[in-house]
Coordinates of C-alpha atoms and ligand atoms in Angstrom, one line a residue:
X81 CA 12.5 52.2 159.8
X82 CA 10.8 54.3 157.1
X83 CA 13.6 55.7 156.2
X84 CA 15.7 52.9 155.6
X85 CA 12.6 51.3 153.3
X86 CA 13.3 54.2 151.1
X87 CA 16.3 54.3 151.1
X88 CA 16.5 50.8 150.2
X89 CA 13.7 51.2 147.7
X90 CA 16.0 53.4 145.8
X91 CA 18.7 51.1 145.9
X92 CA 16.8 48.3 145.1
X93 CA 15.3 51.0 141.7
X94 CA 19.3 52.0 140.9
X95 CA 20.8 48.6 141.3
X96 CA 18.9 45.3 140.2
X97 CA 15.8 46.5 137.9
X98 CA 16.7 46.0 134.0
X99 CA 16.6 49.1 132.0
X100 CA 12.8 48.0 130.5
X101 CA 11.5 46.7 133.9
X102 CA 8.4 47.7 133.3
X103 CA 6.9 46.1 130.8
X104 CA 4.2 47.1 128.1
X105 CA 1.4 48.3 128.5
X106 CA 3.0 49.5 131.8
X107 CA 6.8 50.7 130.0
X108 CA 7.3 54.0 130.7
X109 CA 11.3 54.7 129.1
X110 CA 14.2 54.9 131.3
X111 CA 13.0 57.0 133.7
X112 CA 9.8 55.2 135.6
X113 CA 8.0 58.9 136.1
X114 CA 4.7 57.7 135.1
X115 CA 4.5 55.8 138.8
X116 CA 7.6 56.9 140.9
X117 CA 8.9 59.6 142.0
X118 CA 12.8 59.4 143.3
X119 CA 11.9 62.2 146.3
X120 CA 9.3 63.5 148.1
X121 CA 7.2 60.9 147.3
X122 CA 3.4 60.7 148.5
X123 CA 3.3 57.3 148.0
X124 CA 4.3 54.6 150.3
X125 CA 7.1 53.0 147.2
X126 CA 8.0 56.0 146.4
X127 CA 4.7 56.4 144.0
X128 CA 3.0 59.6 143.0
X129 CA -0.2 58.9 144.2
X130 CA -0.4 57.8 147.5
X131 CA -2.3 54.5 147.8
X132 CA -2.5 51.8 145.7
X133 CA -5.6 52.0 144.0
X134 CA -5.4 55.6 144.0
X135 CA -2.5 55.4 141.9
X136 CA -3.9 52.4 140.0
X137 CA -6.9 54.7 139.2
X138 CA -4.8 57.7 138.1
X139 CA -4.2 56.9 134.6
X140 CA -7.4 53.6 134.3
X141 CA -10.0 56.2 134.9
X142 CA -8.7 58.4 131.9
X143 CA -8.1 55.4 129.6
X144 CA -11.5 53.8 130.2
X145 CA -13.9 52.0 128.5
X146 CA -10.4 49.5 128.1
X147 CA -10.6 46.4 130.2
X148 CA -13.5 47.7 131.5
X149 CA -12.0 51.0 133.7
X150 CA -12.9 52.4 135.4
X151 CA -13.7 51.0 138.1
X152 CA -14.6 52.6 141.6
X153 CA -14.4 51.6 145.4
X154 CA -18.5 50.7 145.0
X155 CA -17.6 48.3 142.6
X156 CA -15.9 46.1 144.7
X157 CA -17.8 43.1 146.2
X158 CA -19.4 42.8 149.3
X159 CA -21.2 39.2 148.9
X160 CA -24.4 38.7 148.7
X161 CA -25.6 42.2 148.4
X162 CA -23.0 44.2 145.6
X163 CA -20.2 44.7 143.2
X164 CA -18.7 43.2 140.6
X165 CA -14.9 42.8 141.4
X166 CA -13.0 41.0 143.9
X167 CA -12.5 43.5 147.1
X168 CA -8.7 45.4 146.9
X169 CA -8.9 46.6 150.0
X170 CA -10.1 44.4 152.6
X171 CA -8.6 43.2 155.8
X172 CA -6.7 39.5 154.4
X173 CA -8.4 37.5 157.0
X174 CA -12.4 38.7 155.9
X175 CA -14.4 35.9 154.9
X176 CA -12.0 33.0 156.5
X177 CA -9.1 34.1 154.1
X178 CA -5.7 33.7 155.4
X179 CA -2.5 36.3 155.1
X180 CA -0.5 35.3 152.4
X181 CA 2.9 34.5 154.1
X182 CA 6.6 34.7 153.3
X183 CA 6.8 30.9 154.6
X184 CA 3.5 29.9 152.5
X185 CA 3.5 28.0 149.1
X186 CA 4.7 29.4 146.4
X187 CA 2.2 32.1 145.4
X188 CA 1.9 33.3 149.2
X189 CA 6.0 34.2 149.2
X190 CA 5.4 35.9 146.4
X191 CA 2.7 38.1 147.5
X192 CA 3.5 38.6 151.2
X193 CA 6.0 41.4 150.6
X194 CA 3.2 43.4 148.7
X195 CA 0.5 44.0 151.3
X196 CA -1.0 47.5 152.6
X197 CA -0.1 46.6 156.4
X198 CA -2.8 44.1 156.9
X199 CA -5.0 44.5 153.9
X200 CA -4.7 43.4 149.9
X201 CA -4.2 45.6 147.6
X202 CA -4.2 45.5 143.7
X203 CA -0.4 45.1 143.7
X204 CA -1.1 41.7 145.9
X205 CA -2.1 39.8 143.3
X206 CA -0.5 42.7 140.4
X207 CA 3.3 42.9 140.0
X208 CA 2.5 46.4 138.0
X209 CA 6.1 45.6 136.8
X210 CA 6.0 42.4 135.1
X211 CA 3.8 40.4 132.8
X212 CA 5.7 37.8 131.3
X213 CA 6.6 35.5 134.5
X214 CA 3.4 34.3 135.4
X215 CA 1.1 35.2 132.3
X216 CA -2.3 34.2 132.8
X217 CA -5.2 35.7 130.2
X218 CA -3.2 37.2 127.0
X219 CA -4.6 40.7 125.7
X220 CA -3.9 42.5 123.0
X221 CA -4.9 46.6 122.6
X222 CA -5.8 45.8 119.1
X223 CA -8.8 43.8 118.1
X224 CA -7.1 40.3 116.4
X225 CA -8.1 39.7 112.8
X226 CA -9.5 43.1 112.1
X227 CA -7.8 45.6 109.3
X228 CA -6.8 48.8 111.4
X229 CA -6.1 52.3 109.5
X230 CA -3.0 54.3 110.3
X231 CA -2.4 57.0 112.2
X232 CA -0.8 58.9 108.9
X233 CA -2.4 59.9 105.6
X234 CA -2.0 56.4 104.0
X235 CA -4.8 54.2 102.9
X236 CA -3.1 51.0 104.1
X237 CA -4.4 48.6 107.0
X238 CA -2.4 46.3 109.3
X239 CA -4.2 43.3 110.3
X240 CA -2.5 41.8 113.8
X241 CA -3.1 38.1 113.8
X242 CA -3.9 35.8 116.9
X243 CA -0.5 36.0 118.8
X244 CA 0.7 32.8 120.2
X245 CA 0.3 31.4 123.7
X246 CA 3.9 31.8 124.6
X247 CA 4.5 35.4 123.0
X248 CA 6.5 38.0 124.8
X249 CA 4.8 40.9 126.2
X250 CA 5.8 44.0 124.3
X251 CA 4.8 46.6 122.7
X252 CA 5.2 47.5 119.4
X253 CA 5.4 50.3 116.8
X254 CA 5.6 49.8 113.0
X255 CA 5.8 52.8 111.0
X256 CA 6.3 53.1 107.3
X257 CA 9.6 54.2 105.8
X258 CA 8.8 54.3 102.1
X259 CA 4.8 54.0 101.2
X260 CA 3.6 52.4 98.3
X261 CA 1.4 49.0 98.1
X262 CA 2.0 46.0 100.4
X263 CA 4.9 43.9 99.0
X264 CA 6.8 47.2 98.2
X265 CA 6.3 49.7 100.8
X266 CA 8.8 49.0 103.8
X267 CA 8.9 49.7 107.7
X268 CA 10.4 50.1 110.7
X269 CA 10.0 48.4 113.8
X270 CA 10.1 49.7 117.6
X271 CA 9.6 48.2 121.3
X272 CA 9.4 51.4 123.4
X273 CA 7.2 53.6 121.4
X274 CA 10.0 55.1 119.0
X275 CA 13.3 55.6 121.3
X276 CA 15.1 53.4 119.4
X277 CA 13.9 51.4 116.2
X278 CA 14.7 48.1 114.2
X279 CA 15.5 47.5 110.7
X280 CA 16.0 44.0 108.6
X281 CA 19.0 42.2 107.6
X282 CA 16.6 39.7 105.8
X283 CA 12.6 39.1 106.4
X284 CA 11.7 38.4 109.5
X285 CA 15.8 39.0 111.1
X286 CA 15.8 41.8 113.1
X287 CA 18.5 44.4 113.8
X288 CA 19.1 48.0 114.8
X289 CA 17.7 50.4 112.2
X290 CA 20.8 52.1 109.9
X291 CA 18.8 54.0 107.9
X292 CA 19.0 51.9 105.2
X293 CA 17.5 48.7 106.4
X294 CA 13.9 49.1 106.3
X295 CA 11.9 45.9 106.3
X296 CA 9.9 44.9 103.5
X297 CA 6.4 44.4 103.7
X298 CA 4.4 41.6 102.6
X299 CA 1.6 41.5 99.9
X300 CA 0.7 37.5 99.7
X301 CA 1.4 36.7 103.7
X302 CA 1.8 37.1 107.1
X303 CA 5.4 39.2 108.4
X304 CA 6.5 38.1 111.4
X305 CA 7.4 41.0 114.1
X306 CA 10.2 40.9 116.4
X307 CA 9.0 37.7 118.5
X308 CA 10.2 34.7 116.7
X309 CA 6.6 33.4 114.9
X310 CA 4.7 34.6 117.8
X311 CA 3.3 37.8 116.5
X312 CA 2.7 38.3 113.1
X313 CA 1.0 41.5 111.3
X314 CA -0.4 41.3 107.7
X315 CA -0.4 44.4 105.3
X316 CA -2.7 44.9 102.7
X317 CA -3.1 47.8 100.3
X318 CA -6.9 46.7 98.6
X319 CA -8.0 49.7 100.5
X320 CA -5.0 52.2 99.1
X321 CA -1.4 52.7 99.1
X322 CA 0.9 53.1 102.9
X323 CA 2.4 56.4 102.9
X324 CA 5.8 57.2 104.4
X325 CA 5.4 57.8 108.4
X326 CA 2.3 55.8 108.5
X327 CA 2.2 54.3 112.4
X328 CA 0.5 51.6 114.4
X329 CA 1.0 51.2 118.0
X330 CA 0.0 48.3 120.0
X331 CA 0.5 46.2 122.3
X332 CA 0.4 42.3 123.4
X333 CA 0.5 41.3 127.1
X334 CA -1.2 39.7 130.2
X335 CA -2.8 41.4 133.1
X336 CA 0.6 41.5 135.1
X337 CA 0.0 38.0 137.5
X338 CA 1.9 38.5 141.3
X339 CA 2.4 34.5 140.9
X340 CA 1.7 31.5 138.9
X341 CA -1.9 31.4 139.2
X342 CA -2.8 28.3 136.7
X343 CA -5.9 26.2 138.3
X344 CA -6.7 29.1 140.7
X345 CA -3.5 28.9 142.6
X346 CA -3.4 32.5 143.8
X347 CA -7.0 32.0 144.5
X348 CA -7.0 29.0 147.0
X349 CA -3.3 30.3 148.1
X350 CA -5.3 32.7 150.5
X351 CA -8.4 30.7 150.4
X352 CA -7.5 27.9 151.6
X353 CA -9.9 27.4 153.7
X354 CA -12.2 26.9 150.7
X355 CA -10.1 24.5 149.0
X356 CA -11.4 21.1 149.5
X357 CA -12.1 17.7 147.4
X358 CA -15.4 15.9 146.9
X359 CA -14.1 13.7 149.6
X360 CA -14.4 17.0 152.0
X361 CA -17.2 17.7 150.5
X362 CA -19.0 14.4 151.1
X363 CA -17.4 14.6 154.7
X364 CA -13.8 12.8 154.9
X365 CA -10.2 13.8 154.9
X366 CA -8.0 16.5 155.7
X367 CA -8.8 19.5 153.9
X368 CA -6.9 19.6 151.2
X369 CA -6.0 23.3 151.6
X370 CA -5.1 23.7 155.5
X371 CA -4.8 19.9 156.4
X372 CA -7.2 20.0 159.1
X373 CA -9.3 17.2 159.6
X374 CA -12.8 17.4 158.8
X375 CA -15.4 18.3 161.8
X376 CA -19.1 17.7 161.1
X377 CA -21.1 20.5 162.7
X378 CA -18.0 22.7 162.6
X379 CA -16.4 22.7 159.0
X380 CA -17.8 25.2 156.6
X381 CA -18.3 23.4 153.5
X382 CA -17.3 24.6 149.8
X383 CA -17.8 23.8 146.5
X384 CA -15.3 21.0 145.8
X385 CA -12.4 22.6 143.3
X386 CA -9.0 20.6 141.9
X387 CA -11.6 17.9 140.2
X388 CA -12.4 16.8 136.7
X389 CA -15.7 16.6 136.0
X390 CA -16.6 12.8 135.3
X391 CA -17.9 11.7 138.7
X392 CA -21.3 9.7 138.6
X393 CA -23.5 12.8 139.3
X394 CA -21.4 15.3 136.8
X395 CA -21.4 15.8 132.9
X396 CA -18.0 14.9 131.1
X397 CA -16.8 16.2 128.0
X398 CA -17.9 13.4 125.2
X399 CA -20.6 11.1 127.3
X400 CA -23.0 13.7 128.5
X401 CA -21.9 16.5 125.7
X402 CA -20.3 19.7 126.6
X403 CA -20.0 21.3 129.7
X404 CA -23.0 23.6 130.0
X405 CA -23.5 27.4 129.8
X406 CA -24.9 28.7 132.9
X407 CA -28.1 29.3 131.0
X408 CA -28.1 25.5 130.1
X409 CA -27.5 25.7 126.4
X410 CA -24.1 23.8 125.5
X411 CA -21.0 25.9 126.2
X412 CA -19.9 25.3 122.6
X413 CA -22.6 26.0 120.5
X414 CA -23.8 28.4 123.2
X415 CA -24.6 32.2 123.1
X416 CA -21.0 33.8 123.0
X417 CA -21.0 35.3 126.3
X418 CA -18.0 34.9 127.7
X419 CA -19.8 35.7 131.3
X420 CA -22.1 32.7 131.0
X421 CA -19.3 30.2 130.1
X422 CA -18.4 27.9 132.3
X423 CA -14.5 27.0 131.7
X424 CA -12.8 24.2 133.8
X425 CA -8.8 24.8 134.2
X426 CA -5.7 23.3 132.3
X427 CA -6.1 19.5 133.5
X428 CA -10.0 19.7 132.9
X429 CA -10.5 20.5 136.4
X430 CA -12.7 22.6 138.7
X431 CA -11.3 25.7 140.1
X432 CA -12.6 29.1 141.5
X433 CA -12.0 30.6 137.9
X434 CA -14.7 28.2 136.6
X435 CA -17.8 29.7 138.9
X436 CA -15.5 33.2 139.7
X437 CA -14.3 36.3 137.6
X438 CA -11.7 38.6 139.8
X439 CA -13.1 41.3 137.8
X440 CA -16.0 42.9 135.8
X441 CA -17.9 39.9 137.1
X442 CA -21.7 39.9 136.5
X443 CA -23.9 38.2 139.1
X444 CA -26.7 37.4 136.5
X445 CA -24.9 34.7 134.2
X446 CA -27.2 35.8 131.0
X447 CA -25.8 39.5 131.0
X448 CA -22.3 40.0 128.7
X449 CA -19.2 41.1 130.2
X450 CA -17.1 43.9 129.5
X451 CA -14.3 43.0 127.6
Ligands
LIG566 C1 2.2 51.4 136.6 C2 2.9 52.1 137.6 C3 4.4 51.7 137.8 C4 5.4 51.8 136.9 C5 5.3 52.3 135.4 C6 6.6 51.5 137.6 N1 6.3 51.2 138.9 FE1 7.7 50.6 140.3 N2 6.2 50.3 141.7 C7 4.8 50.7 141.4 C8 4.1 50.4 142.7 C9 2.6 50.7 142.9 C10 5.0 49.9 143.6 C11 4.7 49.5 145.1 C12 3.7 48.4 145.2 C13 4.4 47.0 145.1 O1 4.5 46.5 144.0 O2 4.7 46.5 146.2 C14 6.3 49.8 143.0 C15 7.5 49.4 143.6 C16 8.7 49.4 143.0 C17 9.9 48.9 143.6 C18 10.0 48.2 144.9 C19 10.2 46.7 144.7 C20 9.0 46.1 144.1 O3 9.1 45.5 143.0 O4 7.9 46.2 144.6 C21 10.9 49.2 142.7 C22 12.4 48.8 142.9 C23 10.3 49.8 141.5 N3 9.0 49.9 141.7 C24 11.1 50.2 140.4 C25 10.5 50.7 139.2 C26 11.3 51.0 138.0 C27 12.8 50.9 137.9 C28 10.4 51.3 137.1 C29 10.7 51.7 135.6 C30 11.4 50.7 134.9 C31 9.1 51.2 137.7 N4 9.2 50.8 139.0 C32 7.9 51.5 137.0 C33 4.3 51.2 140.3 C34 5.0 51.3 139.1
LIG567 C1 -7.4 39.1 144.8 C2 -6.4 39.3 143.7 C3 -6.7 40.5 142.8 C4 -6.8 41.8 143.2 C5 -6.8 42.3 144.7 C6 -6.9 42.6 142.0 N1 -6.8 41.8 140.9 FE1 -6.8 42.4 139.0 N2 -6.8 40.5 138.4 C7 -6.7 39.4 139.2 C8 -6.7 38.2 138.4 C9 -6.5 36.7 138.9 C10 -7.0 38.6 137.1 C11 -7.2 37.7 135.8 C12 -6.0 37.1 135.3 C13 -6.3 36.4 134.0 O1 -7.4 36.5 133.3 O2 -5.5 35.6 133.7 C14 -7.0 40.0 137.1 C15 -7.2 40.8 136.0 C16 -7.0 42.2 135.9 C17 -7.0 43.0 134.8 C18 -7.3 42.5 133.3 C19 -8.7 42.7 132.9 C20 -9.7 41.7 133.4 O3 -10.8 42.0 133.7 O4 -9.3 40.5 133.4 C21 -6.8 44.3 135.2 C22 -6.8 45.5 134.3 C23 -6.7 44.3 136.6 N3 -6.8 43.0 137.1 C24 -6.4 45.4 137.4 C25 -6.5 45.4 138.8 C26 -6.5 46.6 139.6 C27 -6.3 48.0 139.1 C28 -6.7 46.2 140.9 C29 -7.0 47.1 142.1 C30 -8.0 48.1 141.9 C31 -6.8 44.8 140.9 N4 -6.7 44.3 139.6 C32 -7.0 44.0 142.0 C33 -6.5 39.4 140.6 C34 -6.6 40.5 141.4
LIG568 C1 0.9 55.6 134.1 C2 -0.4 55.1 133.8 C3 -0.8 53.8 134.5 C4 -0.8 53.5 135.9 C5 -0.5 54.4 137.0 C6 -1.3 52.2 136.0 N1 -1.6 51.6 134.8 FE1 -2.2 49.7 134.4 N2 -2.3 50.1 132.4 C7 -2.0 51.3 131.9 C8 -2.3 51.2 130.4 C9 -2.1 52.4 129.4 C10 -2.8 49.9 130.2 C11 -3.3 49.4 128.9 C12 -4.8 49.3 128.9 C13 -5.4 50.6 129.0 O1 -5.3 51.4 128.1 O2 -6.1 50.8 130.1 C14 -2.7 49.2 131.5 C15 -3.1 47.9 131.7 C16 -3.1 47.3 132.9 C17 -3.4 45.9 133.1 C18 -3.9 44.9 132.0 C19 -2.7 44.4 131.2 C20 -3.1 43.3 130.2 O3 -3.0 43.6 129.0 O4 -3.7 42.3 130.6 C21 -3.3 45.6 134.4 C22 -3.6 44.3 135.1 C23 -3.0 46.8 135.0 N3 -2.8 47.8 134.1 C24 -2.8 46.9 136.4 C25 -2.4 48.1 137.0 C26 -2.2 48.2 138.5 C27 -2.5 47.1 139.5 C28 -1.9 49.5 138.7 C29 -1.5 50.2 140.0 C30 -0.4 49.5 140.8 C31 -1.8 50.2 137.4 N4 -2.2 49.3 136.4 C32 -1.4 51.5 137.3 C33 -1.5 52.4 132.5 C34 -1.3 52.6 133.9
LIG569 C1 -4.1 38.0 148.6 C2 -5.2 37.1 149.1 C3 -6.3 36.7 148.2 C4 -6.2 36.2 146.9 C5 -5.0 35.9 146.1 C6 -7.6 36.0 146.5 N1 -8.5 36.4 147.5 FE1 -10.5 36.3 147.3 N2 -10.6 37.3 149.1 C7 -9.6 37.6 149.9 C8 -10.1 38.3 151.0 C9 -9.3 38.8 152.2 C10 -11.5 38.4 150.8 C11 -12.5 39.1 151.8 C12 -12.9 40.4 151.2 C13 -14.0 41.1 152.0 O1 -13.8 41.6 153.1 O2 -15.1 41.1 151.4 C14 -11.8 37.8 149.6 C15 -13.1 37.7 149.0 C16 -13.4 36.9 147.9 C17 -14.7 36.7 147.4 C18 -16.0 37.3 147.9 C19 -16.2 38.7 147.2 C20 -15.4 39.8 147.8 O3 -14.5 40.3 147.0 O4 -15.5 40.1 149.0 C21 -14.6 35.9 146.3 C22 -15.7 35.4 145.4 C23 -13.2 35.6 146.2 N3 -12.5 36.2 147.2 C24 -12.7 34.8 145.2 C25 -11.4 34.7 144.9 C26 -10.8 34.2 143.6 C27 -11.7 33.5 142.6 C28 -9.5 34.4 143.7 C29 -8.5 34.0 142.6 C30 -8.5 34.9 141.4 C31 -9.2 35.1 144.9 N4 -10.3 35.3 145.6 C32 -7.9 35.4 145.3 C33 -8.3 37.3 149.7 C34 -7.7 36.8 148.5
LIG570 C1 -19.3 25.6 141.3 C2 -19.2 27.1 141.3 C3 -18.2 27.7 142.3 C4 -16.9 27.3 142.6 C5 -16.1 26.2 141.9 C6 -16.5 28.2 143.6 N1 -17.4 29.1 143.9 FE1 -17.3 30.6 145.3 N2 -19.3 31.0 145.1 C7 -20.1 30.5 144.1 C8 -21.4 31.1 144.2 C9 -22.6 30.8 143.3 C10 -21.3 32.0 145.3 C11 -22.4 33.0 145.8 C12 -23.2 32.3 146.8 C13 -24.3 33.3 147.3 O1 -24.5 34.3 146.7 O2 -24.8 33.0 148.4 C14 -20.0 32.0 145.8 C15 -19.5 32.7 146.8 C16 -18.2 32.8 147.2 C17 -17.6 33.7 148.2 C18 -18.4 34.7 149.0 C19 -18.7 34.4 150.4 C20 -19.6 33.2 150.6 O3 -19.1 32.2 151.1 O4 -20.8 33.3 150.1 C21 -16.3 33.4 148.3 C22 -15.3 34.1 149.2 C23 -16.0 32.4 147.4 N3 -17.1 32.0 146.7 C24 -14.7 31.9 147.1 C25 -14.4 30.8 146.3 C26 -13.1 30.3 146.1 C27 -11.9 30.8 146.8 C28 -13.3 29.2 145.3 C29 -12.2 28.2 144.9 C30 -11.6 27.5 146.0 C31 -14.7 29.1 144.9 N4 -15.3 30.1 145.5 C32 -15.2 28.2 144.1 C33 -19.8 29.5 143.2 C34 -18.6 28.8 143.2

């Protein structure tokens, strides 16, 4: 039994994986060494640490304070009492949650075949693999809108503007070929960290690097990178000249999503006991998540999710003003802590996420989060 899992493991890593599968900040070449090992493996899919978070941990305790790392098995929750994450290694039926299945909805197929036995794991809800399917929050490794220096002797900056919503995750290297002020000095573009590189047939048109194709940078706008209009980069050379071999390296992504989870639908995909209407709530109906009918003196009620605010007893956007900070203060005009702020999902509706954070959550609302 085991050994057929591996051996079918490396089929599965020979056969049907793309040559970038895993995809930035995650890319790791051709050879996927950075997580696997293809023998002799300690870790149960063929991984070099053995356990999940174990392995997780490796490299996000030596790359902390990003995102927050590290984080440690104290830091996950136990409610009521501790923590500031949602638990990664608990048993999948604590706290009235149930399995995800492979004959669930749509997020529970997805995450059934990525259990440890009976327990979650980060790679539940993380496909370690993958951020571009089911995107949720985008990040970028550089600050937007702020004029970086290069790693390279050059007095230049590159400014990475906000990316768009639908941009690629990918990483990206631009290096200088030859230096000189924005407008004049040209570059080179690469995806996976300088194994191969791009060069211009015209601004903004891509293709493999001759030698002779540098792009041109810009002195009076935006250049657009190697995502359609998605991610642009602006040079400027008020601080100095680029020099030849200058080099940024960043990245733009999202925090690698197991499933679609838009409106918190990993979220009430296992907790489905908790996902109910304000007609549960106020004692009627099936629930909404596991259809059974409502028992008085038996159902354990939960805030209602799935609803836009607007009902007699709630604030709407427009009427009543903004949707309040936790503190009170309008969410808009509020204090800039992202911890405090309480944001409805896509429709305007309730969900998990709008009381909930899976991660570097603070219990006291007034406190900032991490970033
Ligand atoms: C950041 C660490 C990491 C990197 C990099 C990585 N993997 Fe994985 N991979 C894992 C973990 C952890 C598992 C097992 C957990 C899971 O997803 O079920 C896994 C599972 C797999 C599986 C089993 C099927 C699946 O998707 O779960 C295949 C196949 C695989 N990896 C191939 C690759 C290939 C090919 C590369 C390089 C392109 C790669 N991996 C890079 C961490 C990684
Ligand atoms: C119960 C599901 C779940 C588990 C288990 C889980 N995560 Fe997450 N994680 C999420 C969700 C949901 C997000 C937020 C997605 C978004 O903002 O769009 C997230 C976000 C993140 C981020 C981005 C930073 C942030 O704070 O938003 C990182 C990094 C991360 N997770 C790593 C991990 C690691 C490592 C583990 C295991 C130690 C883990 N996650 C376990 C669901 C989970
Ligand atoms: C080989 C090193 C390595 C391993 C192992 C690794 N990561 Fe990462 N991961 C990174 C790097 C580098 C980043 C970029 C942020 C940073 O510097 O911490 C990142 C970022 C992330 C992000 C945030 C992506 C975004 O931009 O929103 C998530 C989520 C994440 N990792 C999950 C995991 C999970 C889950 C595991 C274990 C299965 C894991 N990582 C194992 C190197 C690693
Ligand atoms: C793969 C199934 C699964 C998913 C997806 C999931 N949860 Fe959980 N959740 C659990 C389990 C199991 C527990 C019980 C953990 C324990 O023993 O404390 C739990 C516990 C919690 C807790 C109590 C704190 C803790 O960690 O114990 C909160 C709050 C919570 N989940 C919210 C969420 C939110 C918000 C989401 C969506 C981002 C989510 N959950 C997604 C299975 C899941
Ligand atoms: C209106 C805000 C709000 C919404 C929406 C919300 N929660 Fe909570 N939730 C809380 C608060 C506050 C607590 C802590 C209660 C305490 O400390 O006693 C909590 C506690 C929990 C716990 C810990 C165990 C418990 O029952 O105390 C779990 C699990 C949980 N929520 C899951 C969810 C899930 C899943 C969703 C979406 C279906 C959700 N919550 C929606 C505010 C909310």
């Amino acid at each position: 039994m085991r050994a057929l899992r591996v051996l079918s493991l490396v089929a599965v890593v020979a056969m049907s994986l793309p040559a970038a599968a895993a995809e930035a900040p995650h890319e790791n070449g051709t050879n996927c060494s950075n997580c696997h090992f293809g023998h002799n493996a300690p870790g149960g899919g063929l991984t070099k640490t053995a356990g999940n978070f174990s392995l997780c941990q490796s490299c996000h305790t030596t790359n902390a304070p990003d995102f927050g790392f590290a984080w440690s098995t104290s830091d996950q929750a136990v409610p009521g009492t501790s923590g500031r994450s949602h638990r990664w290694d608990a048993a999948a039926t604590n706290l009235g949650a149930t399995p995800p299945s492979s004959t669930g909805d749509a997020a529970a197929q997805l995450m059934a075949p990525h259990m440890d036995g009976a327990n979650i794991q980060c790679s539940t809800c993380h496909d370690q693999h993958n951020a571009s399917t089911y995107k949720g929050t985008l990040h970028t490794s550089y600050a937007v809108g702020s004029a970086v220096a290069a790693t390279g002797t050059g007095l230049g900056r590159l400014t990475l503007n906000a990316p768009a919503a639908a941009s690629a995750a990918k990483a990206y290297r631009v290096k200088i070929v030859a230096g000189g002020a924005a407008g004049a000095a040209t570059f080179q573009l690469s995806n996976d960290k300088g194994t191969s590189w791009f060069g211009c047939s015209s601004p903004g048109v891509y293709t493999q690097y001759t030698g002779s194709n540098a792009c041109v940078t810009s002195g009076t706008g935006s250049v657009a990178l190697n995502d359609g209009t998605n991610v642009t980069v602006t040079f400027s050379s008020s601080t100095g000249n680029f020099a030849a071999n200058d080099q940024w390296d960043f990245y733009v992504s999202y925090p690698f999503l197991r499933a679609d989870d838009t409106d918190a639908a990993m979220c009430v995909s296992c907790h489905k006991d908790r996902h109910q209407s304000a007609a549960n709530v106020e004692g009627t109906g099936p629930l909404v998540g596991n259809g059974q009918a409502i028992v008085l003196g038996t159902t354990v009620f939960s805030h209602p999710v799935g609803q836009s605010l607007g009902n007699t007893y709630d604030r709407t956007v427009g009427t009543n003003g903004p949707i309040l900070d936790a503190d009170g203060s309008p969410q808009t005009t509020g204090d800039g802590i992202k911890s405090n702020n309480l944001t409805v999902g896509a429709t305007g509706k309730v969900t998990c996420l709008t009381c909930h954070r899976p991660h570097n959550a603070y219990s006291n609302s007034l406190t900032p989060d991490l970033p």
